[in-house]
Amino acid sequence: MVSSSVDAIGRCKHKLSKRQKSNKGQDLISNLPDHIIGCVLSFLPTKDAVSTSVLSKRWIYLWTFITKLDFDDIGYCSSNEIRKACFVDFVDRVLLRLNSEHIRSFSLKMSEKYDSSYINKWISIVINLRVRKLRVYLQNDLAVSSDPLLKCQSLEELVLSRCAITLSTFVCLSSLAVLNLYCIIISCSSSNDSKTLTLNFPVLRKFVTFGCILSGVKSVILQVPLLEVVSISYHPFYRTSHAEIKFYASRIATFCYYGHMSDTILFEGHSVASADITLYNKNKKSPQEIGIFVCKLLSINPECLKLSVHGCISQFVKHSFADIRPFKMLRHLELSFVGCNNLLGILLKSPCLETLILEEYYKGMLLSLANVPLCLVSTLKVLKFEIFGRSKRGLSVAKFFYRKWSGIGEN
């Protein structure tokens, strides 16, 4: 019994050795199925993948089975017009010769200004191939047709940069999980006065915008039940529009806002785990407008809040805290440039605070802290000073809290 098993193993080793010798010197990769080779070539830059067509007759058309496309007009000749013509010709040839049934990823980066008809044509082609990830980085706010984008139910990730799009009043993308928009001008095709955009993304998990402008749009409703990350940023020196943005979401974990008084952000029926908010007032909003904006923005009831207030806005924010509901979930708080009155206002609204991080010292801080109720002291466990921790002022604040914690009053 044992000897027969040994003989069988010996025969297998002999056959394997014989097969290895017979395969020695052969091109095993070329014998793979076309779609497998296409998947392998997809890991190369598209330009390099196409270059494999010169290897042999067998490889002339294998690149047409790639499923990942990456186009960048940097590096095409020295003359501007020649470079643009070469780039357009290359993209056209690649897209028209593809044999892939679907495209996993398509990336287009253009540093020069092109006719928008080229971009719209290329996007339509890859959408017809059921592209999953689409990234388009343009210049000069070129108009991109939204019609093919809105029909692409296979789309899982969409990244758009520096272009202008016009949307219908209702948009639904059933597979979209990631949406990143950078310096996009968004307008609404509706002819009525409501100008309300309703975006239904049932599986969206990440929503990021930077420097986007809502042109003629009064409100945006996002129906995003699985949304986890929201990041909205504006450059403090760029112009912005004003619109109300309302999120219908129940699973948001992280919310980031960086910019001035512009859009009104509303969250329906949910507390956010972590919020990072930086505010400017470059648009010179009135105290009433600032108060309404801050009140609505801080209604998210976060567990962790990092708040920075810059410019003259800080003197107006204090009027908003009286109308804000208590931060019943807030455990971790970081503050920068908020001023004494705002510090006191936030602390009075934070009955469960455990960690307080102060970025800087400002005049009157001790007076504000003296009015902090003892119930706050009973929950606070960590007090950290970022900038002035080793200075005399920082030590004064630390000494104040130590006395209050230990029950030692000043005589």
Short mmCIF file of C-alpha atoms in Angstrom, two decimals:
data_model
loop_
_atom_site.label_atom_id
_atom_site.label_comp_id
_atom_site.label_asym_id
_atom_site.label_seq_id
_atom_site.Cartn_x
_atom_site.Cartn_y
_atom_site.Cartn_z
CA MET A 1 0.00 0.00 0.00
CA VAL A 2 2.80 2.37 0.97
CA SER A 3 4.94 1.38 -1.99
CA SER A 4 2.10 2.06 -4.45
CA SER A 5 1.64 5.55 -3.01
CA VAL A 6 5.36 6.23 -3.36
CA ASP A 7 5.27 5.04 -6.96
CA ALA A 8 2.31 7.34 -7.72
CA ILE A 9 4.12 10.34 -6.26
CA GLY A 10 7.21 9.46 -8.24
CA ARG A 11 5.24 9.30 -11.49
CA CYS A 12 3.65 12.70 -10.78
CA LYS A 13 7.03 14.29 -10.17
CA HIS A 14 8.37 12.75 -13.36
CA LYS A 15 5.46 14.10 -15.43
CA LEU A 16 5.81 17.56 -13.86
CA SER A 17 9.54 17.63 -14.56
CA LYS A 18 8.94 16.52 -18.13
CA ARG A 19 6.27 19.21 -18.61
CA GLN A 20 8.56 21.92 -17.21
CA LYS A 21 11.31 20.90 -19.62
CA SER A 22 8.90 20.95 -22.57
CA ASN A 23 7.61 24.42 -21.56
CA LYS A 24 11.09 25.81 -21.14
CA GLY A 25 11.59 28.74 -23.48
CA GLN A 26 7.89 29.00 -24.38
CA ASP A 27 5.82 32.20 -24.08
CA LEU A 28 3.23 31.03 -21.55
CA ILE A 29 1.63 34.46 -21.13
CA SER A 30 0.72 34.65 -24.81
CA ASN A 31 -1.20 31.39 -24.45
CA LEU A 32 -3.54 32.87 -21.86
CA PRO A 33 -7.09 33.86 -22.92
CA ASP A 34 -7.43 37.34 -24.39
CA HIS A 35 -9.53 38.74 -21.55
CA ILE A 36 -7.02 37.48 -18.95
CA ILE A 37 -4.16 39.24 -20.74
CA GLY A 38 -6.35 42.33 -20.95
CA CYS A 39 -6.81 42.27 -17.17
CA VAL A 40 -3.03 42.02 -16.72
CA LEU A 41 -2.38 44.91 -19.12
CA SER A 42 -4.93 47.01 -17.22
CA PHE A 43 -2.37 47.38 -14.43
CA LEU A 44 -0.11 49.31 -16.83
CA PRO A 45 -0.58 52.95 -17.84
CA THR A 46 -2.86 52.95 -20.89
CA LYS A 47 -0.13 54.35 -23.12
CA ASP A 48 2.21 51.50 -22.14
CA ALA A 49 -0.52 48.90 -22.54
CA VAL A 50 -1.17 50.05 -26.11
CA SER A 51 2.58 49.93 -26.82
CA THR A 52 2.59 46.14 -26.26
CA SER A 53 1.01 45.82 -29.72
CA VAL A 54 4.53 45.88 -31.24
CA LEU A 55 5.66 42.72 -29.40
CA SER A 56 4.30 40.22 -31.94
CA LYS A 57 1.33 39.46 -34.17
CA ARG A 58 -0.35 37.76 -31.22
CA TRP A 59 -0.14 40.97 -29.18
CA ILE A 60 -1.35 43.44 -31.81
CA TYR A 61 -4.91 43.58 -30.47
CA LEU A 62 -4.57 42.20 -26.94
CA TRP A 63 -4.49 45.70 -25.43
CA THR A 64 -8.06 46.21 -26.69
CA PHE A 65 -9.26 43.97 -23.83
CA ILE A 66 -8.05 46.29 -21.05
CA THR A 67 -10.67 47.36 -18.50
CA LYS A 68 -8.84 50.31 -16.91
CA LEU A 69 -8.22 53.47 -18.94
CA ASP A 70 -6.03 56.38 -17.84
CA PHE A 71 -5.54 59.36 -20.18
CA ASP A 72 -3.39 62.41 -19.41
CA ASP A 73 -2.44 65.03 -22.02
CA ILE A 74 0.84 65.83 -20.23
CA GLY A 75 3.79 64.59 -22.29
CA TYR A 76 2.32 64.79 -25.79
CA CYS A 77 4.84 66.66 -27.98
CA SER A 78 6.15 70.15 -27.28
CA SER A 79 3.89 72.32 -29.42
CA ASN A 80 0.56 73.05 -27.78
CA GLU A 81 -1.65 72.48 -30.83
CA ILE A 82 0.26 69.41 -31.98
CA ARG A 83 0.12 67.97 -28.47
CA LYS A 84 -3.62 68.48 -28.27
CA ALA A 85 -4.19 66.91 -31.70
CA CYS A 86 -2.02 63.91 -30.81
CA PHE A 87 -3.83 63.43 -27.53
CA VAL A 88 -7.30 63.61 -29.08
CA ASP A 89 -6.27 61.17 -31.81
CA PHE A 90 -4.83 58.72 -29.27
CA VAL A 91 -7.94 58.73 -27.07
CA ASP A 92 -10.21 58.34 -30.10
CA ARG A 93 -8.24 55.36 -31.44
CA VAL A 94 -8.14 53.59 -28.08
CA LEU A 95 -11.84 53.99 -27.31
CA LEU A 96 -13.01 53.02 -30.78
CA ARG A 97 -10.94 49.81 -30.83
CA LEU A 98 -11.84 48.48 -27.40
CA ASN A 99 -13.14 44.90 -27.25
CA SER A 100 -13.92 44.92 -23.52
CA GLU A 101 -17.54 44.31 -22.59
CA HIS A 102 -17.26 46.70 -19.66
CA ILE A 103 -14.83 49.29 -18.28
CA ARG A 104 -13.82 49.08 -14.64
CA SER A 105 -12.21 52.53 -14.45
CA PHE A 106 -11.84 55.59 -16.71
CA SER A 107 -9.66 58.59 -15.83
CA LEU A 108 -9.27 61.69 -18.01
CA LYS A 109 -6.85 64.51 -17.12
CA MET A 110 -6.60 67.53 -19.40
CA SER A 111 -4.33 70.48 -18.66
CA GLU A 112 -5.34 72.40 -21.79
CA LYS A 113 -8.69 73.68 -23.01
CA TYR A 114 -10.39 71.35 -25.50
CA ASP A 115 -13.64 71.35 -27.40
CA SER A 116 -16.25 70.00 -25.00
CA SER A 117 -17.64 67.77 -27.76
CA TYR A 118 -14.59 65.52 -27.40
CA ILE A 119 -15.10 65.07 -23.68
CA ASN A 120 -18.82 64.39 -24.06
CA LYS A 121 -18.17 61.83 -26.79
CA TRP A 122 -15.56 59.96 -24.73
CA ILE A 123 -17.74 59.94 -21.63
CA SER A 124 -20.66 58.57 -23.66
CA ILE A 125 -18.50 55.75 -25.02
CA VAL A 126 -17.29 54.53 -21.62
CA ILE A 127 -20.75 54.87 -20.10
CA ASN A 128 -22.11 52.61 -22.84
CA LEU A 129 -19.43 50.15 -21.71
CA ARG A 130 -20.92 50.22 -18.18
CA VAL A 131 -18.01 52.04 -16.54
CA ARG A 132 -17.84 51.70 -12.74
CA LYS A 133 -15.37 54.45 -11.81
CA LEU A 134 -15.31 57.71 -13.75
CA ARG A 135 -12.80 60.49 -13.01
CA VAL A 136 -12.65 63.62 -15.17
CA TYR A 137 -10.23 66.49 -14.43
CA LEU A 138 -10.67 69.47 -16.77
CA GLN A 139 -9.72 73.14 -17.02
CA ASN A 140 -11.59 76.38 -17.73
CA ASP A 141 -15.03 75.20 -16.56
CA LEU A 142 -15.89 73.28 -19.73
CA ALA A 143 -19.54 72.32 -20.12
CA VAL A 144 -20.05 68.58 -19.73
CA SER A 145 -23.28 66.96 -20.84
CA SER A 146 -25.03 65.39 -17.88
CA ASP A 147 -27.40 63.24 -19.97
CA PRO A 148 -25.12 60.19 -20.28
CA LEU A 149 -23.98 60.51 -16.66
CA LEU A 150 -27.52 60.43 -15.33
CA LYS A 151 -28.29 57.25 -17.25
CA CYS A 152 -25.26 55.32 -16.01
CA GLN A 153 -26.68 53.02 -13.34
CA SER A 154 -23.42 51.01 -13.26
CA LEU A 155 -21.49 54.03 -11.94
CA GLU A 156 -20.02 53.40 -8.48
CA GLU A 157 -17.58 56.32 -8.20
CA LEU A 158 -17.79 59.74 -9.86
CA VAL A 159 -15.08 62.41 -9.63
CA LEU A 160 -15.48 65.67 -11.56
CA SER A 161 -13.11 68.64 -11.50
CA ARG A 162 -13.41 72.12 -13.03
CA CYS A 163 -16.38 71.71 -15.32
CA ALA A 164 -19.97 72.92 -15.60
CA ILE A 165 -22.97 70.60 -15.59
CA THR A 166 -26.72 71.12 -15.83
CA LEU A 167 -28.91 68.67 -13.94
CA SER A 168 -32.59 67.85 -14.15
CA THR A 169 -34.69 68.40 -11.03
CA PHE A 170 -34.47 64.70 -10.09
CA VAL A 171 -31.37 62.50 -10.40
CA CYS A 172 -31.11 58.86 -9.36
CA LEU A 173 -27.92 56.78 -9.56
CA SER A 174 -28.61 53.42 -7.98
CA SER A 175 -24.99 52.19 -7.69
CA LEU A 176 -23.11 55.40 -6.86
CA ALA A 177 -21.09 54.99 -3.64
CA VAL A 178 -18.53 57.85 -3.93
CA LEU A 179 -19.16 61.37 -5.26
CA ASN A 180 -16.32 63.92 -5.36
CA LEU A 181 -16.90 67.34 -6.96
CA TYR A 182 -14.11 69.95 -7.24
CA CYS A 183 -14.78 73.50 -8.50
CA ILE A 184 -17.95 72.46 -10.32
CA ILE A 185 -20.64 74.89 -11.52
CA ILE A 186 -24.00 73.16 -11.09
CA SER A 187 -27.18 74.55 -12.59
CA CYS A 188 -30.74 73.27 -12.81
CA SER A 189 -32.61 72.69 -16.07
CA SER A 190 -35.99 73.41 -14.46
CA SER A 191 -37.93 76.32 -15.91
CA ASN A 192 -40.02 76.89 -12.77
CA ASP A 193 -39.10 79.13 -9.86
CA SER A 194 -38.53 76.37 -7.31
CA LYS A 195 -35.11 75.37 -8.68
CA THR A 196 -34.90 72.42 -6.31
CA LEU A 197 -32.55 69.54 -7.08
CA THR A 198 -33.41 66.14 -5.65
CA LEU A 199 -30.51 63.68 -5.71
CA ASN A 200 -31.39 60.08 -4.91
CA PHE A 201 -28.28 57.98 -4.27
CA PRO A 202 -29.45 54.95 -2.24
CA VAL A 203 -25.96 53.45 -1.68
CA LEU A 204 -23.83 56.63 -1.51
CA ARG A 205 -21.31 56.47 1.33
CA LYS A 206 -18.97 59.41 0.65
CA PHE A 207 -19.90 62.94 -0.48
CA VAL A 208 -17.10 65.49 -1.01
CA THR A 209 -17.31 68.95 -2.58
CA PHE A 210 -14.71 71.72 -2.85
CA GLY A 211 -15.33 75.19 -4.26
CA CYS A 212 -18.56 74.22 -6.02
CA ILE A 213 -21.11 76.82 -7.13
CA LEU A 214 -24.86 76.23 -7.32
CA SER A 215 -25.95 78.59 -10.08
CA GLY A 216 -29.62 79.53 -9.87
CA VAL A 217 -30.34 76.61 -7.54
CA LYS A 218 -32.31 77.44 -4.40
CA SER A 219 -32.20 74.10 -2.62
CA VAL A 220 -30.69 70.63 -2.90
CA ILE A 221 -32.22 67.53 -1.33
CA LEU A 222 -29.97 64.50 -0.96
CA GLN A 223 -31.72 61.20 -0.28
CA VAL A 224 -28.72 59.20 0.94
CA PRO A 225 -29.71 56.64 3.62
CA LEU A 226 -26.25 54.97 3.73
CA LEU A 227 -24.12 58.13 3.68
CA GLU A 228 -21.20 58.01 6.14
CA VAL A 229 -18.83 60.86 5.19
CA VAL A 230 -19.73 64.46 4.26
CA SER A 231 -17.07 67.06 3.41
CA ILE A 232 -18.01 70.52 2.09
CA SER A 233 -15.25 73.08 1.54
CA TYR A 234 -14.97 76.55 0.05
CA HIS A 235 -11.89 78.64 -0.56
CA PRO A 236 -12.17 81.62 1.84
CA PHE A 237 -11.39 84.11 -0.95
CA TYR A 238 -13.61 82.71 -3.73
CA ARG A 239 -17.17 83.67 -4.48
CA THR A 240 -19.93 81.24 -3.61
CA SER A 241 -23.63 80.85 -4.10
CA HIS A 242 -26.25 80.38 -1.43
CA ALA A 243 -28.57 77.40 -1.35
CA GLU A 244 -30.11 75.17 1.26
CA ILE A 245 -28.62 71.66 1.26
CA LYS A 246 -30.60 69.06 3.14
CA PHE A 247 -29.30 65.56 3.84
CA TYR A 248 -31.73 62.75 4.54
CA ALA A 249 -29.31 60.29 6.10
CA SER A 250 -29.18 58.15 9.22
CA ARG A 251 -25.61 56.81 9.25
CA ILE A 252 -23.34 59.87 8.93
CA ALA A 253 -20.16 59.35 10.93
CA THR A 254 -18.00 62.29 9.80
CA PHE A 255 -18.97 65.83 8.80
CA CYS A 256 -16.43 68.47 7.69
CA TYR A 257 -17.21 72.05 6.73
CA TYR A 258 -14.57 74.62 5.71
CA GLY A 259 -15.56 78.02 4.39
CA HIS A 260 -17.69 81.09 4.89
CA MET A 261 -21.35 81.79 5.33
CA SER A 262 -22.81 80.29 2.17
CA ASP A 263 -24.98 77.22 1.89
CA THR A 264 -27.29 76.26 4.73
CA ILE A 265 -26.57 72.67 5.73
CA LEU A 266 -29.34 70.63 7.32
CA PHE A 267 -29.33 67.06 8.60
CA GLU A 268 -32.61 65.32 9.23
CA GLY A 269 -32.99 63.18 12.33
CA HIS A 270 -29.44 62.15 13.13
CA SER A 271 -26.50 62.98 15.36
CA VAL A 272 -23.05 62.99 13.75
CA ALA A 273 -20.18 61.10 15.36
CA SER A 274 -17.46 63.61 14.40
CA ALA A 275 -17.66 67.19 13.09
CA ASP A 276 -14.82 69.48 11.97
CA ILE A 277 -16.05 73.02 11.26
CA THR A 278 -14.01 76.07 10.19
CA LEU A 279 -15.92 79.30 9.56
CA TYR A 280 -15.03 82.57 7.79
CA ASN A 281 -17.11 85.66 7.02
CA LYS A 282 -15.59 86.98 3.81
CA ASN A 283 -19.04 87.63 2.32
CA LYS A 284 -19.85 90.17 5.07
CA LYS A 285 -23.07 88.53 6.17
CA SER A 286 -25.27 90.30 8.70
CA PRO A 287 -25.30 89.16 12.36
CA GLN A 288 -28.78 87.72 11.83
CA GLU A 289 -27.67 85.67 8.81
CA ILE A 290 -24.60 84.44 10.67
CA GLY A 291 -26.71 83.47 13.65
CA ILE A 292 -29.16 81.46 11.55
CA PHE A 293 -26.34 79.75 9.66
CA VAL A 294 -24.40 78.75 12.77
CA CYS A 295 -27.53 77.64 14.59
CA LYS A 296 -28.53 75.28 11.79
CA LEU A 297 -25.00 74.06 11.20
CA LEU A 298 -24.44 73.15 14.85
CA SER A 299 -27.77 71.36 15.16
CA ILE A 300 -26.02 68.13 14.10
CA ASN A 301 -25.46 67.18 17.78
CA PRO A 302 -21.96 65.68 17.33
CA GLU A 303 -20.11 63.36 19.70
CA CYS A 304 -16.78 64.96 18.71
CA LEU A 305 -16.56 68.61 17.58
CA LYS A 306 -13.61 70.66 16.31
CA LEU A 307 -14.65 74.29 15.80
CA SER A 308 -12.58 77.20 14.42
CA VAL A 309 -14.03 80.69 13.93
CA HIS A 310 -12.02 83.30 11.99
CA GLY A 311 -12.43 87.00 11.40
CA CYS A 312 -15.14 89.28 12.73
CA ILE A 313 -17.63 86.43 12.72
CA SER A 314 -16.66 85.38 16.26
CA GLN A 315 -18.32 88.42 17.82
CA PHE A 316 -21.65 87.47 16.20
CA VAL A 317 -21.61 83.73 16.81
CA LYS A 318 -22.28 84.15 20.53
CA HIS A 319 -25.86 85.21 19.78
CA SER A 320 -26.49 81.83 18.16
CA PHE A 321 -25.77 79.53 21.08
CA ALA A 322 -28.88 80.56 22.99
CA ASP A 323 -31.00 78.99 20.23
CA ILE A 324 -28.96 75.80 19.85
CA ARG A 325 -30.15 72.63 21.50
CA PRO A 326 -27.75 71.15 24.10
CA PHE A 327 -24.99 68.92 22.76
CA LYS A 328 -26.20 65.85 24.63
CA MET A 329 -23.85 63.56 22.71
CA LEU A 330 -20.74 65.79 22.83
CA ARG A 331 -17.80 64.13 24.59
CA HIS A 332 -14.75 65.62 22.80
CA LEU A 333 -14.39 69.35 22.00
CA GLU A 334 -11.57 71.28 20.27
CA LEU A 335 -11.85 75.07 19.93
CA SER A 336 -9.85 77.69 17.99
CA PHE A 337 -10.38 81.47 17.84
CA VAL A 338 -13.86 81.24 19.30
CA GLY A 339 -13.53 84.01 21.89
CA CYS A 340 -14.55 84.04 25.56
CA ASN A 341 -18.29 84.44 25.11
CA ASN A 342 -18.43 81.64 22.56
CA LEU A 343 -16.35 79.39 24.80
CA LEU A 344 -18.76 79.90 27.66
CA GLY A 345 -21.78 79.48 25.38
CA ILE A 346 -20.52 76.14 24.05
CA LEU A 347 -19.55 74.81 27.46
CA LEU A 348 -22.97 75.67 28.87
CA LYS A 349 -24.48 73.57 26.08
CA SER A 350 -22.18 70.58 26.71
CA PRO A 351 -23.35 68.75 29.86
CA CYS A 352 -21.52 65.49 29.04
CA LEU A 353 -18.16 66.88 27.93
CA GLU A 354 -15.17 64.69 28.82
CA THR A 355 -12.29 66.17 26.77
CA LEU A 356 -11.63 69.89 26.14
CA ILE A 357 -8.78 71.06 23.88
CA LEU A 358 -8.11 74.82 23.66
CA GLU A 359 -5.91 75.98 20.78
CA GLU A 360 -5.00 79.42 22.14
CA TYR A 361 -5.35 81.76 25.09
CA TYR A 362 -7.36 84.96 24.79
CA LYS A 363 -8.09 87.84 27.09
CA GLY A 364 -10.85 87.13 29.55
CA MET A 365 -10.61 83.35 29.31
CA LEU A 366 -10.37 82.86 33.08
CA LEU A 367 -13.39 85.09 33.61
CA SER A 368 -15.38 82.96 31.17
CA LEU A 369 -14.21 79.74 32.77
CA ALA A 370 -15.16 81.06 36.21
CA ASN A 371 -18.80 81.00 35.09
CA VAL A 372 -18.64 77.36 34.04
CA PRO A 373 -21.12 75.35 36.15
CA LEU A 374 -19.79 72.67 38.48
CA CYS A 375 -21.74 70.00 36.62
CA LEU A 376 -19.26 70.41 33.75
CA VAL A 377 -16.33 69.87 36.06
CA SER A 378 -17.84 66.59 37.23
CA THR A 379 -17.72 65.11 33.70
CA LEU A 380 -14.53 66.69 32.32
CA LYS A 381 -11.62 64.25 32.37
CA VAL A 382 -9.04 65.74 29.98
CA LEU A 383 -8.01 69.38 29.52
CA LYS A 384 -5.35 70.08 26.88
CA PHE A 385 -3.66 73.33 25.76
CA GLU A 386 -2.20 73.20 22.25
CA ILE A 387 -0.27 76.46 21.82
CA PHE A 388 0.01 78.12 25.21
CA GLY A 389 0.31 75.00 27.36
CA ARG A 390 3.80 75.84 28.65
CA SER A 391 3.27 79.58 29.01
CA LYS A 392 2.30 81.45 32.17
CA ARG A 393 -1.18 81.96 30.76
CA GLY A 394 -1.55 78.26 30.12
CA LEU A 395 -0.44 77.48 33.65
CA SER A 396 -2.95 79.99 34.99
CA VAL A 397 -5.79 78.24 33.19
CA ALA A 398 -4.54 74.82 34.34
CA LYS A 399 -4.27 76.10 37.94
CA PHE A 400 -7.80 77.46 37.74
CA PHE A 401 -9.23 74.11 36.70
CA TYR A 402 -7.16 72.29 39.31
CA ARG A 403 -8.57 74.49 42.04
CA LYS A 404 -12.09 74.02 40.78
CA TRP A 405 -11.67 70.26 40.48
CA SER A 406 -10.13 69.93 43.94
CA GLY A 407 -12.74 72.20 45.51
CA ILE A 408 -10.17 74.81 46.58
CA GLY A 409 -11.64 78.28 46.32
CA GLU A 410 -9.79 81.55 46.18
CA ASN A 411 -9.85 83.67 49.32
#
